[in-house]
Tab-separated table of C-alpha atoms in Angstrom:
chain	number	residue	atom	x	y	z
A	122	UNK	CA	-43.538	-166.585	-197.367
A	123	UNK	CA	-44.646	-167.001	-193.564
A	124	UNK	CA	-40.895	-167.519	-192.946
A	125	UNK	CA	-39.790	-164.571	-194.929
A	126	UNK	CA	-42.512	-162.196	-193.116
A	127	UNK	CA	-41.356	-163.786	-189.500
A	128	UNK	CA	-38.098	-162.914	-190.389
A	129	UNK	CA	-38.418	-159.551	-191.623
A	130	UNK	CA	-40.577	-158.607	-188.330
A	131	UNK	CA	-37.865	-159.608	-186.118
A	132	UNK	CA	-35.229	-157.923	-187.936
A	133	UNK	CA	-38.065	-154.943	-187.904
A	134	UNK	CA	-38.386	-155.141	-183.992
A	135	UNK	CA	-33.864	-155.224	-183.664
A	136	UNK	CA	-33.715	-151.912	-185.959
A	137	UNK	CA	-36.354	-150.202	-184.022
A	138	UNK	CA	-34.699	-151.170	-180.785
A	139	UNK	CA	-31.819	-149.857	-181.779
A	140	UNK	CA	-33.352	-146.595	-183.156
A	141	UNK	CA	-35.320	-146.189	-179.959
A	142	UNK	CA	-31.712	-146.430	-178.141
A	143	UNK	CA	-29.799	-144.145	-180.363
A	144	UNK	CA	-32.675	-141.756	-180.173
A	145	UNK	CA	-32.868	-141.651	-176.683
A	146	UNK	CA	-29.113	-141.253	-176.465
A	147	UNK	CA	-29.463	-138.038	-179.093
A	148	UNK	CA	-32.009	-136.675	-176.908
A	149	UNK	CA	-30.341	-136.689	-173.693
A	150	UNK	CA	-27.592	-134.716	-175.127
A	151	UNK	CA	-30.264	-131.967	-176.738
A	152	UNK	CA	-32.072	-131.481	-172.898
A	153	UNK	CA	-28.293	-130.944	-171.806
A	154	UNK	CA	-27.208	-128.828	-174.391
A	155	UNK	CA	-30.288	-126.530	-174.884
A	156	UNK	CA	-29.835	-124.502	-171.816
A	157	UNK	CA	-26.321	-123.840	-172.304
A	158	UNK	CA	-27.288	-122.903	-176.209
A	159	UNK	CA	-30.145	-120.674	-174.769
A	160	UNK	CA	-28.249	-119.019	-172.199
A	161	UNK	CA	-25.522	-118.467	-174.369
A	162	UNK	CA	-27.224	-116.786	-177.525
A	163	UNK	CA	-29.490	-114.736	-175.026
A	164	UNK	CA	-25.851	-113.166	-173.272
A	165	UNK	CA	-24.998	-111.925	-176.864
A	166	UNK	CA	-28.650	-110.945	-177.970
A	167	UNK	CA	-28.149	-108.734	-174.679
A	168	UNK	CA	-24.377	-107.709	-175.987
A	169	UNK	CA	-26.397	-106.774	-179.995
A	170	UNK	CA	-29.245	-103.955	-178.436
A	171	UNK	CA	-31.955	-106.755	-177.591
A	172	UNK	CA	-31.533	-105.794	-174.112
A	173	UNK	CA	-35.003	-107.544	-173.545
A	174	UNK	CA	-34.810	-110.120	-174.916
A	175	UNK	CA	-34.993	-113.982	-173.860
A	176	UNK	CA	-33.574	-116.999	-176.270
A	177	UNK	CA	-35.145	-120.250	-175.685
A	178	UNK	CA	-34.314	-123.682	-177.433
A	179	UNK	CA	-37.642	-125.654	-176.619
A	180	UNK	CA	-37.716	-129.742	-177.572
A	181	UNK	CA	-41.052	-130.814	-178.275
A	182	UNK	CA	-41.864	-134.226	-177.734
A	183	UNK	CA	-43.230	-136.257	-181.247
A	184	UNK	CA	-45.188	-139.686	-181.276
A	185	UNK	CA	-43.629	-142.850	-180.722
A	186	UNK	CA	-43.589	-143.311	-185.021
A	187	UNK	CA	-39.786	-143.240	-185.624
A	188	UNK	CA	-39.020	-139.743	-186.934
A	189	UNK	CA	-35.657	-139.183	-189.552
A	190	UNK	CA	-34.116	-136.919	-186.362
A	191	UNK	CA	-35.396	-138.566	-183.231
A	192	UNK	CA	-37.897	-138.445	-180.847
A	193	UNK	CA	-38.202	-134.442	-180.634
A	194	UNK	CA	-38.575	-131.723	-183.222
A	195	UNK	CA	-36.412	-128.605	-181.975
A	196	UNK	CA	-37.877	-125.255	-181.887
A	197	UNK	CA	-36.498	-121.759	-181.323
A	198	UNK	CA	-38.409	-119.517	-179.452
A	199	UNK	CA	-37.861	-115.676	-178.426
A	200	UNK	CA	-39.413	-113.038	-175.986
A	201	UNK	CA	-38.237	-109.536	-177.622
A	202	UNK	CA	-39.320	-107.331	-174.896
A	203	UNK	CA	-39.312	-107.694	-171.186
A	204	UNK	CA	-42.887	-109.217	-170.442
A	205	UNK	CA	-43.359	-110.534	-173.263
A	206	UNK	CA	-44.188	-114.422	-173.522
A	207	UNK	CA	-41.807	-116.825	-175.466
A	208	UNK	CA	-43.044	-117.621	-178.925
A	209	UNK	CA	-42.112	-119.338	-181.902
A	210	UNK	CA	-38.803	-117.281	-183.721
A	211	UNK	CA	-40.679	-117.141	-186.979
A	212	UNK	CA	-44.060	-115.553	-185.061
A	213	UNK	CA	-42.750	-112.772	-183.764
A	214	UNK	CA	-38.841	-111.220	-185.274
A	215	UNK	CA	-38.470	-108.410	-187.491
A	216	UNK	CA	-36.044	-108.595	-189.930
A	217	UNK	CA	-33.228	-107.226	-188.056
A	218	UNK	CA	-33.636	-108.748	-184.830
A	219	UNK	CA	-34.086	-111.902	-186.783
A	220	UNK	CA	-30.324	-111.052	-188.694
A	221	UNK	CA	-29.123	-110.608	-184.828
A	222	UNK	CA	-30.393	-113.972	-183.177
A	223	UNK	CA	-29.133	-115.332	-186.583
A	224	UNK	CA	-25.538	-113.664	-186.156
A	225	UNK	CA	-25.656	-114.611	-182.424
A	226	UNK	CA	-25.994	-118.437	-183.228
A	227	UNK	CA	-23.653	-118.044	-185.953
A	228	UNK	CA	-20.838	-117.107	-183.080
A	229	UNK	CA	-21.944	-119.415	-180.252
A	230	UNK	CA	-21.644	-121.808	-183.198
A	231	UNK	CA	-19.182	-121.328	-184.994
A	232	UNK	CA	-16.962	-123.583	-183.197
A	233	UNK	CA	-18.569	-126.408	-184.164
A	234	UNK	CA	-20.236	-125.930	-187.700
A	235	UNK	CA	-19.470	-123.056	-190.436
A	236	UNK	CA	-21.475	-122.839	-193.594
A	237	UNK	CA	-18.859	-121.757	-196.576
A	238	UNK	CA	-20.998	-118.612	-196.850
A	239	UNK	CA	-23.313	-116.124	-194.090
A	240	UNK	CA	-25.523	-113.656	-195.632
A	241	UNK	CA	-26.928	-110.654	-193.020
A	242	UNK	CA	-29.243	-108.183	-194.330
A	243	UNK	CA	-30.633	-105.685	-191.685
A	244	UNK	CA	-28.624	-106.544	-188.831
A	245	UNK	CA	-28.244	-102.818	-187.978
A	246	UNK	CA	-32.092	-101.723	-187.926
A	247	UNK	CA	-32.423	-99.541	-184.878
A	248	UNK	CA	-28.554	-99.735	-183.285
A	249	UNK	CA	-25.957	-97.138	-183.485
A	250	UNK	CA	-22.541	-96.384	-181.191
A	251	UNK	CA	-20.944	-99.260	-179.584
A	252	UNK	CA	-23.659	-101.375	-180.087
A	253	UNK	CA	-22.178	-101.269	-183.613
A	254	UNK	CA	-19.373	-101.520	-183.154
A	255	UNK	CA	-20.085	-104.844	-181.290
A	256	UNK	CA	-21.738	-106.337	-184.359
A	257	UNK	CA	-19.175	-105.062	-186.784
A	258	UNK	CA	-16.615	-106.803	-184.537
A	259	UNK	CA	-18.611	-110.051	-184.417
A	260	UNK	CA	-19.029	-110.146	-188.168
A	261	UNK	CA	-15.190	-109.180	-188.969
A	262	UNK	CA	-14.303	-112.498	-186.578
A	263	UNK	CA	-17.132	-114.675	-188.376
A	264	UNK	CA	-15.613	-113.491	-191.282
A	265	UNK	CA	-12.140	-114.909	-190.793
A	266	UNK	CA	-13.200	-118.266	-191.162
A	267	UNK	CA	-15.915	-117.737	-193.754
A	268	UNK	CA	-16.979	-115.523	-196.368
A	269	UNK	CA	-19.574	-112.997	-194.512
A	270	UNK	CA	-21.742	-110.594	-196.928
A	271	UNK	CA	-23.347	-107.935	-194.829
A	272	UNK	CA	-25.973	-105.269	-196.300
A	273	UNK	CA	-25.341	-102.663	-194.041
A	274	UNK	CA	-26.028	-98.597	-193.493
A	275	UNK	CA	-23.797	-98.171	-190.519
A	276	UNK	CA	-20.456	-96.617	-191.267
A	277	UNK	CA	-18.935	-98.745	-187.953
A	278	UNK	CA	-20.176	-102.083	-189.825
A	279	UNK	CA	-18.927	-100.780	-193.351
A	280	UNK	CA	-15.694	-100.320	-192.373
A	281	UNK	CA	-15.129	-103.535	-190.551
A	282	UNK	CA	-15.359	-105.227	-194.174
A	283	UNK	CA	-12.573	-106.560	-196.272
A	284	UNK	CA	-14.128	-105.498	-199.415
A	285	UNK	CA	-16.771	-102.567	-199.913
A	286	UNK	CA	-19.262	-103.263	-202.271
A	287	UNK	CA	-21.812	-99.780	-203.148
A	288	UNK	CA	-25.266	-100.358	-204.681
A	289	UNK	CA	-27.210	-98.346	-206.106
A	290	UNK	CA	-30.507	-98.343	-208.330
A	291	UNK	CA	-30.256	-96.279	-211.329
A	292	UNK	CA	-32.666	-95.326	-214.034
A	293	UNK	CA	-32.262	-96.437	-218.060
A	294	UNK	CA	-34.883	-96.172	-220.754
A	295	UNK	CA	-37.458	-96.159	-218.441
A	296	UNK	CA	-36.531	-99.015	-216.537
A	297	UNK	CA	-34.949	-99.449	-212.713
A	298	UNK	CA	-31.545	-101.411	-212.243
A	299	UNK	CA	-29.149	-102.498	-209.900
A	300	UNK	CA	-25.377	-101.355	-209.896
A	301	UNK	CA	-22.591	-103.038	-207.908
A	302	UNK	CA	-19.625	-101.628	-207.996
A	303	UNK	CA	-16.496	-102.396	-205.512
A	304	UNK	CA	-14.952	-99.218	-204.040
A	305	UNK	CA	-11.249	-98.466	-204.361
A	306	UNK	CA	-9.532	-97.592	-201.129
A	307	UNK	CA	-10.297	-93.417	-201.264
A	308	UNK	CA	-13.853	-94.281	-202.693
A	309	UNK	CA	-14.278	-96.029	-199.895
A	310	UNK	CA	-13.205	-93.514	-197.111
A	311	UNK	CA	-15.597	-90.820	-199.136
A	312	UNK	CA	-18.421	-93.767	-198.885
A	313	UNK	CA	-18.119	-93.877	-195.347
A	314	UNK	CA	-18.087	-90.532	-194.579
A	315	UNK	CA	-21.188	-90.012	-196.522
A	316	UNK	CA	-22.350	-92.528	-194.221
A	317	UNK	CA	-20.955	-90.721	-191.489
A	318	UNK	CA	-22.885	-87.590	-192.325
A	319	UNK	CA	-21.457	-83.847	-190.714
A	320	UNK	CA	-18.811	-81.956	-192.434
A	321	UNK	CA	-16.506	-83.435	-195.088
A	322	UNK	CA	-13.506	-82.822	-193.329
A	323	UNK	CA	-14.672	-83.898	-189.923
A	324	UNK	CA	-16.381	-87.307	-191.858
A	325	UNK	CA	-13.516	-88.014	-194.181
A	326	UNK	CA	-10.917	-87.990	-190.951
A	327	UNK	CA	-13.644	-90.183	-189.202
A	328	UNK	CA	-13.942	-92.582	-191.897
A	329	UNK	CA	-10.142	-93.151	-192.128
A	330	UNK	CA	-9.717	-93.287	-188.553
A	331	UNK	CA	-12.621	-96.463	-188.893
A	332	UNK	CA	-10.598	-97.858	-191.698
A	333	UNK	CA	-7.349	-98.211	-189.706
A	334	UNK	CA	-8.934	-99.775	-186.417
């Protein structure tokens, strides 16, 4: 048994060796690749109406146990607003600037992982104009790799889609439900020019000239 244990703690001390090596190896590329990631996703944040705001991949330094993904855990921190200090992402995002930073890592990204399926809800909350336009764009390329669902308000988003999906709640025997239904191609251009708001003619020309850019 004194053998066996002896043995065991050498082939103990080779595996962490070898861990601590790896490990440091893993986290030499993160301190290189976090500014790059930072700078990156805070040039698009810019691009998406955060003006403000400041990305900030932080590694934080664990104990010397040996952890499942090295010898750092990763945290993303944000400022939103000029002045602001850089916190934790989860601490301090709304919704939709939370679907934006989201959306921004999904394009800096993309290149080098895509998930089969990217689900936005709220990334419009407080843009309009071009600055839609820019996220409708940035969706419609994420989107030609992988499926993209976007719950959306904006008629500049909207009409980026493939497919146009309307919901809306409706009332039955006293209870509240959910109806999806997938709008044909002059349900959609009426959709959108709801959307659009203004006159019916003036909307309805607007939302076709959307659907053909």
């Amino acid at each position: 048994l004194d053998s066996q244990l002896e043995e065991l703690r050498q082939q103990q001390a080779k595996i962490t060796q070898l861990y601590q090596k790896r490990a440091h190896k893993i986290t030499t590329q993160r301190q290189q690749q976090a500014g790059a990631l930072s700078q990156k996703v805070t040039t698009l944040l810019h691009q998406l109406g955060l003006e403000g705001s400041l990305f900030e991949v932080q590694l934080i330094t664990l104990d010397e146990s040996l952890h499942p993904y090295g010898q750092e855990q990763i945290e993303f921190c944000v400022s939103t607003n000029p002045g602001q200090p850089i916190q934790p992402l989860a601490k301090v995002v709304s919704g939709g600037e939370l679907s934006r930073i989201s959306l921004a890592l999904q394009v800096v990204t993309a290149a080098y992982y895509r998930p089969p399926t990217l689900i936005f809800d709220e990334v419009d909350v407080g843009i309009g104009g071009n600055t839609a336009d820019i996220i409708g764009s940035m969706l419609q390329t994420l989107a030609q790799e992988q499926q993209v669902l976007c719950i959306t308000h904006l008629a500049q988003i909207a009409a980026k889609g493939e497919r146009h999906f309307q919901i809306k709640k409706q009332v039955a025997n006293n209870t509240t439900l959910s109806a999806v239904k997938q709008l044909t191609t002059r349900e959609r251009i009426d959709e959108i020019a709801r959307m659009l708001g203004g006159t019916k003619a003036t909307s309805a020309a607007h939302a076709k000239s959307l659907l053909q850019t």
